[in-house]
PDB file of C-alpha atoms in Angstrom:
ATOM      1  CA  MET A   1       0.000   0.000   0.000  1.00 97.00           C
ATOM      2  CA  LEU A   2       0.937   3.632  -0.499  1.00 98.00           C
ATOM      3  CA  ILE A   3       0.164   5.396   2.779  1.00 98.00           C
ATOM      4  CA  ALA A   4       0.472   9.078   3.704  1.00 98.00           C
ATOM      5  CA  VAL A   5       1.076   9.883   7.368  1.00 98.00           C
ATOM      6  CA  ALA A   6       0.623  13.286   9.015  1.00 97.00           C
ATOM      7  CA  GLY A   7       2.245  13.655  12.422  1.00 94.00           C
ATOM      8  CA  SER A   8       4.940  11.226  11.358  1.00 92.00           C
ATOM      9  CA  HIS A   9       7.592  12.538  13.754  1.00 90.00           C
ATOM     10  CA  GLY A  10       5.598  12.105  16.962  1.00 92.00           C
ATOM     11  CA  LEU A  11       5.725   9.125  19.323  1.00 94.00           C
ATOM     12  CA  ILE A  12       3.068   7.136  17.458  1.00 97.00           C
ATOM     13  CA  GLY A  13       3.775   8.466  13.983  1.00 96.00           C
ATOM     14  CA  SER A  14       7.490   7.696  13.940  1.00 96.00           C
ATOM     15  CA  ALA A  15       6.884   4.148  15.184  1.00 97.00           C
ATOM     16  CA  LEU A  16       4.102   3.680  12.624  1.00 98.00           C
ATOM     17  CA  VAL A  17       6.254   4.837   9.695  1.00 97.00           C
ATOM     18  CA  THR A  18       9.037   2.448  10.696  1.00 97.00           C
ATOM     19  CA  SER A  19       6.645  -0.477  11.064  1.00 98.00           C
ATOM     20  CA  LEU A  20       4.839   0.206   7.782  1.00 98.00           C
ATOM     21  CA  THR A  21       8.131   0.533   5.918  1.00 97.00           C
ATOM     22  CA  ASP A  22       9.469  -2.674   7.447  1.00 97.00           C
ATOM     23  CA  ALA A  23       6.270  -4.432   6.302  1.00 97.00           C
ATOM     24  CA  GLY A  24       6.935  -3.414   2.706  1.00 97.00           C
ATOM     25  CA  HIS A  25       4.548  -0.465   2.387  1.00 98.00           C
ATOM     26  CA  THR A  26       5.531   2.848   0.831  1.00 98.00           C
ATOM     27  CA  VAL A  27       5.069   5.831   3.154  1.00 98.00           C
ATOM     28  CA  ARG A  28       4.764   9.509   2.354  1.00 97.00           C
ATOM     29  CA  ARG A  29       5.263  11.865   5.293  1.00 97.00           C
ATOM     30  CA  LEU A  30       3.118  15.003   5.392  1.00 97.00           C
ATOM     31  CA  VAL A  31       5.333  17.498   7.236  1.00 95.00           C
ATOM     32  CA  ARG A  32       4.954  21.083   8.457  1.00 91.00           C
ATOM     33  CA  HIS A  33       8.539  22.032   7.576  1.00 88.00           C
ATOM     34  CA  GLU A  34      10.564  22.244   4.392  1.00 89.00           C
ATOM     35  CA  PRO A  35      10.763  18.698   2.964  1.00 90.00           C
ATOM     36  CA  LEU A  36      14.146  17.143   3.684  1.00 88.00           C
ATOM     37  CA  SER A  37      13.808  13.897   1.715  1.00 90.00           C
ATOM     38  CA  ASP A  38      11.939  12.426  -1.231  1.00 89.00           C
ATOM     39  CA  ASP A  39       9.309  10.838   1.016  1.00 93.00           C
ATOM     40  CA  GLU A  40       8.356  14.153   2.664  1.00 95.00           C
ATOM     41  CA  PHE A  41       5.655  16.513   1.341  1.00 95.00           C
ATOM     42  CA  GLY A  42       5.182  19.929   2.909  1.00 95.00           C
ATOM     43  CA  TRP A  43       1.719  21.095   3.911  1.00 95.00           C
ATOM     44  CA  ASP A  44       0.204  23.837   6.060  1.00 93.00           C
ATOM     45  CA  PRO A  45      -3.425  23.987   7.230  1.00 92.00           C
ATOM     46  CA  GLU A  46      -3.458  27.785   7.266  1.00 88.00           C
ATOM     47  CA  THR A  47      -1.844  28.554   3.906  1.00 88.00           C
ATOM     48  CA  LEU A  48      -0.683  25.809   1.570  1.00 86.00           C
ATOM     49  CA  GLY A  49      -3.155  23.104   2.524  1.00 93.00           C
ATOM     50  CA  VAL A  50      -2.211  19.628   1.272  1.00 96.00           C
ATOM     51  CA  PRO A  51      -0.691  19.715  -2.237  1.00 94.00           C
ATOM     52  CA  ALA A  52      -2.550  17.464  -4.678  1.00 93.00           C
ATOM     53  CA  GLU A  53       0.641  15.595  -5.585  1.00 95.00           C
ATOM     54  CA  ALA A  54       1.106  14.528  -1.955  1.00 96.00           C
ATOM     55  CA  LEU A  55      -1.980  12.308  -2.149  1.00 97.00           C
ATOM     56  CA  ASP A  56      -1.744  11.240  -5.777  1.00 96.00           C
ATOM     57  CA  GLY A  57      -2.252   7.464  -5.925  1.00 96.00           C
ATOM     58  CA  VAL A  58      -2.394   7.137  -2.131  1.00 98.00           C
ATOM     59  CA  ASP A  59      -4.364   4.185  -0.737  1.00 98.00           C
ATOM     60  CA  ALA A  60      -4.792   5.539   2.793  1.00 98.00           C
ATOM     61  CA  VAL A  61      -4.059   8.594   4.913  1.00 98.00           C
ATOM     62  CA  VAL A  62      -3.309   8.427   8.631  1.00 98.00           C
ATOM     63  CA  SER A  63      -3.603  11.731  10.507  1.00 98.00           C
ATOM     64  CA  LEU A  64      -1.963  11.795  13.954  1.00 96.00           C
ATOM     65  CA  GLY A  65      -1.357  15.477  14.694  1.00 83.00           C
ATOM     66  CA  GLY A  66      -2.104  17.598  17.754  1.00 89.00           C
ATOM     67  CA  VAL A  67      -0.301  19.165  20.720  1.00 91.00           C
ATOM     68  CA  GLY A  68      -0.192  16.785  23.706  1.00 91.00           C
ATOM     69  CA  VAL A  69      -3.063  17.383  26.147  1.00 93.00           C
ATOM     70  CA  GLY A  70      -0.765  16.848  29.128  1.00 89.00           C
ATOM     71  CA  ASN A  71       1.987  19.212  27.993  1.00 89.00           C
ATOM     72  CA  GLN A  72       0.961  21.966  30.412  1.00 91.00           C
ATOM     73  CA  LEU A  73      -1.875  23.267  32.591  1.00 94.00           C
ATOM     74  CA  TRP A  74      -5.087  23.995  30.749  1.00 96.00           C
ATOM     75  CA  THR A  75      -5.105  27.746  30.572  1.00 96.00           C
ATOM     76  CA  GLY A  76      -7.628  29.310  28.231  1.00 96.00           C
ATOM     77  CA  ARG A  77      -4.849  29.939  25.751  1.00 96.00           C
ATOM     78  CA  PHE A  78      -3.583  26.343  25.867  1.00 96.00           C
ATOM     79  CA  LYS A  79      -7.087  24.906  25.522  1.00 96.00           C
ATOM     80  CA  GLN A  80      -7.490  26.973  22.372  1.00 97.00           C
ATOM     81  CA  GLU A  81      -4.151  25.627  21.132  1.00 96.00           C
ATOM     82  CA  LEU A  82      -5.372  22.073  21.729  1.00 96.00           C
ATOM     83  CA  ARG A  83      -8.381  22.811  19.538  1.00 96.00           C
ATOM     84  CA  ASP A  84      -6.427  24.709  16.889  1.00 95.00           C
ATOM     85  CA  THR A  85      -3.853  21.920  16.408  1.00 95.00           C
ATOM     86  CA  ARG A  86      -6.560  19.306  15.961  1.00 96.00           C
ATOM     87  CA  ILE A  87      -9.705  20.614  14.357  1.00 96.00           C
ATOM     88  CA  THR A  88      -8.517  22.874  11.525  1.00 96.00           C
ATOM     89  CA  PRO A  89      -5.676  20.538  10.430  1.00 96.00           C
ATOM     90  CA  THR A  90      -8.099  17.596  10.435  1.00 97.00           C
ATOM     91  CA  GLU A  91     -10.591  19.555   8.344  1.00 97.00           C
ATOM     92  CA  VAL A  92      -7.889  20.413   5.808  1.00 97.00           C
ATOM     93  CA  ILE A  93      -6.511  16.877   5.544  1.00 97.00           C
ATOM     94  CA  ALA A  94      -9.993  15.327   5.348  1.00 98.00           C
ATOM     95  CA  GLU A  95     -10.974  17.739   2.575  1.00 97.00           C
ATOM     96  CA  ALA A  96      -7.792  16.850   0.675  1.00 97.00           C
ATOM     97  CA  VAL A  97      -8.619  13.158   1.133  1.00 98.00           C
ATOM     98  CA  ARG A  98     -12.062  13.749  -0.360  1.00 97.00           C
ATOM     99  CA  LYS A  99     -10.745  15.740  -3.324  1.00 97.00           C
ATOM    100  CA  ALA A 100      -8.049  13.149  -4.074  1.00 97.00           C
ATOM    101  CA  GLY A 101     -10.473  10.242  -3.814  1.00 97.00           C
ATOM    102  CA  VAL A 102      -8.385   8.476  -1.170  1.00 98.00           C
ATOM    103  CA  PRO A 103     -10.439   5.415  -0.144  1.00 98.00           C
ATOM    104  CA  THR A 104      -9.333   5.174   3.513  1.00 98.00           C
ATOM    105  CA  PHE A 105      -8.770   7.846   6.159  1.00 98.00           C
ATOM    106  CA  LEU A 106      -7.646   7.024   9.713  1.00 98.00           C
ATOM    107  CA  SER A 107      -7.937  10.058  11.961  1.00 98.00           C
ATOM    108  CA  ALA A 108      -6.550  10.416  15.470  1.00 98.00           C
ATOM    109  CA  SER A 109      -9.054  10.739  18.281  1.00 97.00           C
ATOM    110  CA  ALA A 110      -8.986  10.016  22.009  1.00 97.00           C
ATOM    111  CA  SER A 111     -10.658   7.951  24.704  1.00 97.00           C
ATOM    112  CA  GLY A 112     -11.427  11.267  26.408  1.00 97.00           C
ATOM    113  CA  TYR A 113     -14.557  11.200  24.230  1.00 98.00           C
ATOM    114  CA  TYR A 114     -16.315   9.227  26.970  1.00 98.00           C
ATOM    115  CA  GLY A 115     -15.624  11.611  29.851  1.00 98.00           C
ATOM    116  CA  ASP A 116     -15.957  10.116  33.336  1.00 98.00           C
ATOM    117  CA  THR A 117     -17.266   6.564  32.821  1.00 98.00           C
ATOM    118  CA  GLY A 118     -17.296   5.492  36.469  1.00 97.00           C
ATOM    119  CA  GLU A 119     -17.458   1.691  36.686  1.00 97.00           C
ATOM    120  CA  HIS A 120     -18.919   1.366  33.185  1.00 98.00           C
ATOM    121  CA  ALA A 121     -16.600  -0.009  30.478  1.00 98.00           C
ATOM    122  CA  ALA A 122     -17.306   2.308  27.538  1.00 98.00           C
ATOM    123  CA  ILE A 123     -17.577   0.840  24.050  1.00 98.00           C
ATOM    124  CA  GLU A 124     -17.815   2.544  20.686  1.00 98.00           C
ATOM    125  CA  SER A 125     -21.629   2.673  20.620  1.00 98.00           C
ATOM    126  CA  ASP A 126     -21.701   4.765  23.803  1.00 98.00           C
ATOM    127  CA  GLY A 127     -22.311   8.487  23.454  1.00 98.00           C
ATOM    128  CA  PRO A 128     -19.918  11.258  24.496  1.00 98.00           C
ATOM    129  CA  GLY A 129     -19.368  12.262  28.078  1.00 98.00           C
ATOM    130  CA  SER A 130     -19.037  15.776  29.436  1.00 97.00           C
ATOM    131  CA  GLY A 131     -16.020  17.988  29.982  1.00 97.00           C
ATOM    132  CA  PHE A 132     -13.496  19.867  27.874  1.00 97.00           C
ATOM    133  CA  LEU A 133     -11.824  16.751  26.440  1.00 97.00           C
ATOM    134  CA  ALA A 134     -15.129  15.127  25.505  1.00 98.00           C
ATOM    135  CA  ASP A 135     -16.282  18.289  23.728  1.00 98.00           C
ATOM    136  CA  LEU A 136     -12.921  18.599  21.974  1.00 98.00           C
ATOM    137  CA  VAL A 137     -13.026  15.020  20.708  1.00 98.00           C
ATOM    138  CA  VAL A 138     -16.613  15.388  19.444  1.00 98.00           C
ATOM    139  CA  ASP A 139     -15.571  18.377  17.332  1.00 98.00           C
ATOM    140  CA  TRP A 140     -12.327  16.669  16.267  1.00 98.00           C
ATOM    141  CA  GLU A 141     -14.139  13.576  15.020  1.00 98.00           C
ATOM    142  CA  ASP A 142     -16.801  15.681  13.313  1.00 98.00           C
ATOM    143  CA  ALA A 143     -14.072  17.504  11.392  1.00 97.00           C
ATOM    144  CA  ALA A 144     -12.834  14.177  10.019  1.00 98.00           C
ATOM    145  CA  VAL A 145     -16.190  12.622   9.141  1.00 97.00           C
ATOM    146  CA  ARG A 146     -17.872  15.731   7.773  1.00 97.00           C
ATOM    147  CA  ASN A 147     -15.028  16.705   5.433  1.00 97.00           C
ATOM    148  CA  ALA A 148     -13.807  13.319   4.175  1.00 97.00           C
ATOM    149  CA  GLY A 149     -17.014  12.619   2.279  1.00 90.00           C
ATOM    150  CA  GLU A 150     -19.274   9.610   1.895  1.00 92.00           C
ATOM    151  CA  ASN A 151     -16.972   7.702  -0.455  1.00 94.00           C
ATOM    152  CA  THR A 152     -14.129   7.460   2.060  1.00 98.00           C
ATOM    153  CA  ARG A 153     -13.870   4.833   4.791  1.00 98.00           C
ATOM    154  CA  VAL A 154     -13.204   6.892   7.905  1.00 98.00           C
ATOM    155  CA  VAL A 155     -11.803   5.291  11.065  1.00 98.00           C
ATOM    156  CA  LEU A 156     -11.644   7.324  14.278  1.00 98.00           C
ATOM    157  CA  LEU A 157      -8.762   6.173  16.479  1.00 98.00           C
ATOM    158  CA  ARG A 158     -10.001   6.722  20.056  1.00 98.00           C
ATOM    159  CA  THR A 159      -6.619   6.155  21.655  1.00 98.00           C
ATOM    160  CA  ALA A 160      -6.080   5.700  25.387  1.00 98.00           C
ATOM    161  CA  PRO A 161      -2.819   6.860  27.035  1.00 97.00           C
ATOM    162  CA  VAL A 162       0.057   5.112  25.253  1.00 97.00           C
ATOM    163  CA  LEU A 163       2.654   3.239  27.324  1.00 97.00           C
ATOM    164  CA  SER A 164       6.126   3.419  25.833  1.00 96.00           C
ATOM    165  CA  GLY A 165       9.725   3.476  26.944  1.00 91.00           C
ATOM    166  CA  SER A 166      10.512   6.350  24.574  1.00 88.00           C
ATOM    167  CA  GLY A 167       8.034   9.069  25.510  1.00 86.00           C
ATOM    168  CA  GLY A 168       4.431   9.820  26.333  1.00 88.00           C
ATOM    169  CA  LEU A 169       2.862   9.558  29.788  1.00 90.00           C
ATOM    170  CA  LEU A 170       5.494   7.295  31.332  1.00 92.00           C
ATOM    171  CA  ALA A 171       8.303   9.678  30.410  1.00 90.00           C
ATOM    172  CA  LYS A 172       6.689  12.214  32.749  1.00 88.00           C
ATOM    173  CA  LEU A 173       5.942   9.732  35.545  1.00 92.00           C
ATOM    174  CA  ARG A 174       9.073   7.547  35.502  1.00 93.00           C
ATOM    175  CA  PRO A 175      11.462  10.053  37.185  1.00 92.00           C
ATOM    176  CA  LEU A 176       9.070  10.472  40.124  1.00 90.00           C
ATOM    177  CA  PHE A 177       8.525   6.743  40.508  1.00 93.00           C
ATOM    178  CA  LYS A 178      12.256   6.008  40.328  1.00 92.00           C
ATOM    179  CA  LEU A 179      12.761   8.447  43.198  1.00 91.00           C
ATOM    180  CA  GLY A 180      10.165   6.542  45.215  1.00 91.00           C
ATOM    181  CA  LEU A 181       7.705   9.447  44.947  1.00 89.00           C
ATOM    182  CA  GLY A 182       5.056   7.645  42.922  1.00 93.00           C
ATOM    183  CA  GLY A 183       1.692   7.075  44.518  1.00 94.00           C
ATOM    184  CA  THR A 184      -2.069   7.113  44.285  1.00 96.00           C
ATOM    185  CA  ILE A 185      -3.883  10.316  43.358  1.00 96.00           C
ATOM    186  CA  GLY A 186      -7.426  10.798  44.547  1.00 96.00           C
ATOM    187  CA  SER A 187      -9.353   7.756  45.724  1.00 96.00           C
ATOM    188  CA  GLY A 188      -7.398   5.398  43.458  1.00 97.00           C
ATOM    189  CA  ARG A 189     -10.683   3.752  42.487  1.00 97.00           C
ATOM    190  CA  GLN A 190     -10.967   5.720  39.243  1.00 98.00           C
ATOM    191  CA  TYR A 191     -10.179   3.548  36.234  1.00 98.00           C
ATOM    192  CA  PHE A 192      -7.112   4.025  34.047  1.00 98.00           C
ATOM    193  CA  SER A 193      -7.202   2.805  30.445  1.00 98.00           C
ATOM    194  CA  TRP A 194      -4.047   2.398  28.385  1.00 98.00           C
ATOM    195  CA  ILE A 195      -2.434   0.705  25.392  1.00 98.00           C
ATOM    196  CA  THR A 196       1.210  -0.091  24.673  1.00 98.00           C
ATOM    197  CA  LEU A 197       2.894   1.563  21.723  1.00 98.00           C
ATOM    198  CA  VAL A 198       3.419  -1.791  20.007  1.00 98.00           C
ATOM    199  CA  ASP A 199      -0.297  -2.616  20.239  1.00 98.00           C
ATOM    200  CA  GLU A 200      -1.224   0.898  19.096  1.00 98.00           C
ATOM    201  CA  ILE A 201       0.829   0.376  15.940  1.00 98.00           C
ATOM    202  CA  ARG A 202      -0.446  -3.169  15.408  1.00 98.00           C
ATOM    203  CA  ALA A 203      -4.037  -1.951  15.765  1.00 98.00           C
ATOM    204  CA  ILE A 204      -3.556   0.862  13.256  1.00 98.00           C
ATOM    205  CA  GLU A 205      -2.037  -1.548  10.746  1.00 98.00           C
ATOM    206  CA  PHE A 206      -4.898  -3.988  11.410  1.00 98.00           C
ATOM    207  CA  LEU A 207      -7.435  -1.236  10.696  1.00 98.00           C
ATOM    208  CA  LEU A 208      -5.641  -0.140   7.533  1.00 98.00           C
ATOM    209  CA  SER A 209      -6.062  -3.601   6.045  1.00 96.00           C
ATOM    210  CA  SER A 210      -9.644  -4.103   7.258  1.00 97.00           C
ATOM    211  CA  THR A 211     -13.064  -2.854   6.161  1.00 97.00           C
ATOM    212  CA  ILE A 212     -13.868  -1.439   9.618  1.00 98.00           C
ATOM    213  CA  SER A 213     -15.153   2.132   9.774  1.00 98.00           C
ATOM    214  CA  GLY A 214     -16.297   4.536  12.464  1.00 98.00           C
ATOM    215  CA  PRO A 215     -14.931   4.906  15.987  1.00 98.00           C
ATOM    216  CA  VAL A 216     -12.525   2.285  17.321  1.00 98.00           C
ATOM    217  CA  ASN A 217     -11.269   2.213  20.908  1.00 98.00           C
ATOM    218  CA  LEU A 218      -7.503   1.728  20.905  1.00 98.00           C
ATOM    219  CA  ALA A 219      -7.252   0.570  24.501  1.00 98.00           C
ATOM    220  CA  ALA A 220      -6.075  -2.689  26.020  1.00 98.00           C
ATOM    221  CA  PRO A 221      -8.732  -4.906  27.616  1.00 98.00           C
ATOM    222  CA  GLY A 222      -6.945  -4.578  30.964  1.00 94.00           C
ATOM    223  CA  ALA A 223      -8.194  -1.226  32.274  1.00 98.00           C
ATOM    224  CA  VAL A 224      -7.429  -1.053  36.003  1.00 98.00           C
ATOM    225  CA  PRO A 225      -8.195   1.186  38.986  1.00 98.00           C
ATOM    226  CA  PHE A 226      -5.567   3.921  39.231  1.00 97.00           C
ATOM    227  CA  ALA A 227      -4.222   2.488  42.501  1.00 97.00           C
ATOM    228  CA  ASP A 228      -3.521  -0.808  40.714  1.00 97.00           C
ATOM    229  CA  PHE A 229      -1.736   1.017  37.904  1.00 97.00           C
ATOM    230  CA  VAL A 230       0.441   2.814  40.456  1.00 97.00           C
ATOM    231  CA  SER A 231       1.302  -0.447  42.224  1.00 96.00           C
ATOM    232  CA  ALA A 232       2.137  -2.153  38.927  1.00 97.00           C
ATOM    233  CA  PHE A 233       4.352   0.758  37.879  1.00 96.00           C
ATOM    234  CA  GLY A 234       6.177   0.575  41.203  1.00 95.00           C
ATOM    235  CA  ARG A 235       6.812  -3.130  40.673  1.00 95.00           C
ATOM    236  CA  ALA A 236       8.052  -2.489  37.144  1.00 95.00           C
ATOM    237  CA  VAL A 237      10.675   0.042  38.320  1.00 94.00           C
ATOM    238  CA  HIS A 238      11.333  -1.710  41.660  1.00 94.00           C
ATOM    239  CA  ARG A 239      10.321   1.226  43.838  1.00 94.00           C
ATOM    240  CA  PRO A 240       7.759   1.703  46.637  1.00 94.00           C
ATOM    241  CA  THR A 241       4.572   3.641  45.881  1.00 95.00           C
ATOM    242  CA  LEU A 242       3.607   4.957  49.306  1.00 91.00           C
ATOM    243  CA  ALA A 243       2.732   8.541  48.385  1.00 92.00           C
ATOM    244  CA  ARG A 244      -0.901   9.629  48.547  1.00 94.00           C
ATOM    245  CA  VAL A 245      -2.217  12.819  46.968  1.00 95.00           C
ATOM    246  CA  PRO A 246      -5.803  13.765  47.897  1.00 95.00           C
ATOM    247  CA  GLY A 247      -8.085  14.641  45.014  1.00 95.00           C
ATOM    248  CA  PHE A 248      -8.594  18.206  46.229  1.00 92.00           C
ATOM    249  CA  ALA A 249      -4.814  18.765  46.255  1.00 94.00           C
ATOM    250  CA  ALA A 250      -4.450  17.417  42.712  1.00 92.00           C
ATOM    251  CA  LYS A 251      -7.248  19.715  41.545  1.00 93.00           C
ATOM    252  CA  PHE A 252      -5.667  22.687  43.347  1.00 92.00           C
ATOM    253  CA  VAL A 253      -2.332  22.129  41.601  1.00 91.00           C
ATOM    254  CA  GLY A 254      -3.482  20.760  38.244  1.00 94.00           C
ATOM    255  CA  GLY A 255      -6.898  22.339  37.885  1.00 94.00           C
ATOM    256  CA  GLU A 256      -9.152  21.133  35.081  1.00 95.00           C
ATOM    257  CA  MET A 257      -6.362  19.057  33.536  1.00 94.00           C
ATOM    258  CA  ALA A 258      -5.908  17.006  36.724  1.00 95.00           C
ATOM    259  CA  GLN A 259      -9.663  16.623  37.096  1.00 96.00           C
ATOM    260  CA  GLU A 260     -10.211  15.188  33.624  1.00 96.00           C
ATOM    261  CA  MET A 261      -6.936  13.361  33.007  1.00 95.00           C
ATOM    262  CA  ILE A 262      -6.329  11.834  36.455  1.00 95.00           C
ATOM    263  CA  LEU A 263      -9.430  12.027  38.649  1.00 97.00           C
ATOM    264  CA  PHE A 264     -11.990  11.105  35.996  1.00 97.00           C
ATOM    265  CA  SER A 265     -12.604   7.367  35.775  1.00 98.00           C
ATOM    266  CA  GLN A 266     -11.706   6.283  32.241  1.00 97.00           C
ATOM    267  CA  ARG A 267     -12.757   2.680  31.788  1.00 98.00           C
ATOM    268  CA  VAL A 268     -12.662   1.970  28.051  1.00 98.00           C
ATOM    269  CA  ALA A 269     -13.065  -1.422  26.379  1.00 98.00           C
ATOM    270  CA  PRO A 270     -11.772  -2.350  22.882  1.00 98.00           C
ATOM    271  CA  GLY A 271     -15.186  -3.459  21.650  1.00 98.00           C
ATOM    272  CA  VAL A 272     -14.628  -3.233  17.889  1.00 98.00           C
ATOM    273  CA  LEU A 273     -11.126  -4.696  17.982  1.00 98.00           C
ATOM    274  CA  SER A 274     -12.244  -7.621  20.147  1.00 98.00           C
ATOM    275  CA  ASP A 275     -15.288  -8.263  17.947  1.00 98.00           C
ATOM    276  CA  ASN A 276     -12.948  -8.478  14.956  1.00 98.00           C
ATOM    277  CA  ASP A 277     -10.554 -10.946  16.643  1.00 97.00           C
ATOM    278  CA  PHE A 278      -7.669  -8.540  17.189  1.00 98.00           C
ATOM    279  CA  THR A 279      -5.282  -9.960  19.779  1.00 98.00           C
ATOM    280  CA  PHE A 280      -3.222  -7.757  22.078  1.00 98.00           C
ATOM    281  CA  THR A 281       0.465  -8.388  22.685  1.00 98.00           C
ATOM    282  CA  HIS A 282       0.059  -6.750  26.104  1.00 98.00           C
ATOM    283  CA  PRO A 283      -3.479  -7.318  27.407  1.00 98.00           C
ATOM    284  CA  ASP A 284      -2.742  -6.697  31.114  1.00 97.00           C
ATOM    285  CA  ILE A 285      -1.043  -3.871  32.986  1.00 98.00           C
ATOM    286  CA  ASP A 286       1.911  -5.906  34.275  1.00 97.00           C
ATOM    287  CA  SER A 287       2.921  -7.068  30.790  1.00 97.00           C
ATOM    288  CA  GLY A 288       2.301  -3.565  29.424  1.00 97.00           C
ATOM    289  CA  LEU A 289       4.538  -1.882  31.980  1.00 97.00           C
ATOM    290  CA  ALA A 290       7.196  -4.582  31.665  1.00 95.00           C
ATOM    291  CA  TYR A 291       7.336  -3.805  27.940  1.00 96.00           C
ATOM    292  CA  ALA A 292       7.444  -0.037  28.497  1.00 95.00           C
ATOM    293  CA  ASN A 293      10.179  -0.263  31.135  1.00 91.00           C
ATOM    294  CA  ARG A 294      12.360  -2.908  29.523  1.00 87.00           C
TER     295      ARG A 294
END
C-alpha cells in the first residue's frame, strides 16, 4: 500500500512509519517544515493546505497530529491551542482526502470522548461524556467525518494513554517513581485505560487492512483502577509507591487538567477490535509496563 502519514515525527507516527516501511509499504510523510527527503511533502493547514501531488495514488491517509493534552496546565490559551492543532488541520486533511479520492482515512481521536465513565466499560456505541476533552473530541471527530465525504472509509482512532519506553505519559511519571515518589492520586478507584505503543501500531495496521469504519477504541482490555496502575508501575521500576495525593490537592495544583486526566474514571473497552478478533500483545497492565520499562 501507499500510505500518507501526518504527524509522522511524533511518538506514534514515527513508530508507525518504521513499522509500515518494514512491512513493505511505501510511506509519504506530510510534514509542516521544508521537505528534507523524497518521502516528505510539505503542507500547512493555514496557507498551503495539502498539495494534490502529496496524495496522488495514495491508498490511505493516517492523521496523527495535535499538541499533547498533558503538555501543560489547561489555561484558556492552551485549551485553544489544543483545539487549533486538531480541528482545523483535520478539516484540511480530510478535505484533501475527499478531493483526491483516497479510499481510507484514519484520523486520530482520544478515549477522552467518553468523559468520566465510572465503573462502566465504555464501548464505541456509547455516546460522548461531558467535559473539555469530551467536547474537543466530538468536534475533532466531526471535522474528520464531515469533510472526508461519503466515499471514504473513515476510522476514528479513540486512543487511550500510550505506554512506551521512549516518551508519552510514562516519560513524565518515571522520574518520580524512580525516586520513590510515585503514589495514588485521589481515591485510586478511578479507572485508568491504556495501550502499549506496540499494540497501538499493530491496531492501526490492522485497521488499515480491514473494512472497519467509524470509531474504534484503541485501549487494552486490561483497564485497572488507578491504585492498581500505580502499584504495577512501582513493581516495574522496583520502587515503593507509598505517596498519597488527595483529590482536592491534585485539583488545586493541576486544575481542570488534573480533574479530567487523572481524577476522571476512564474505563474503556476495545469493543470493535475484540469483535474483529484482534489480539493484544500486552493485554494486562503488568505485561504492558514490563514492555514499556524494559
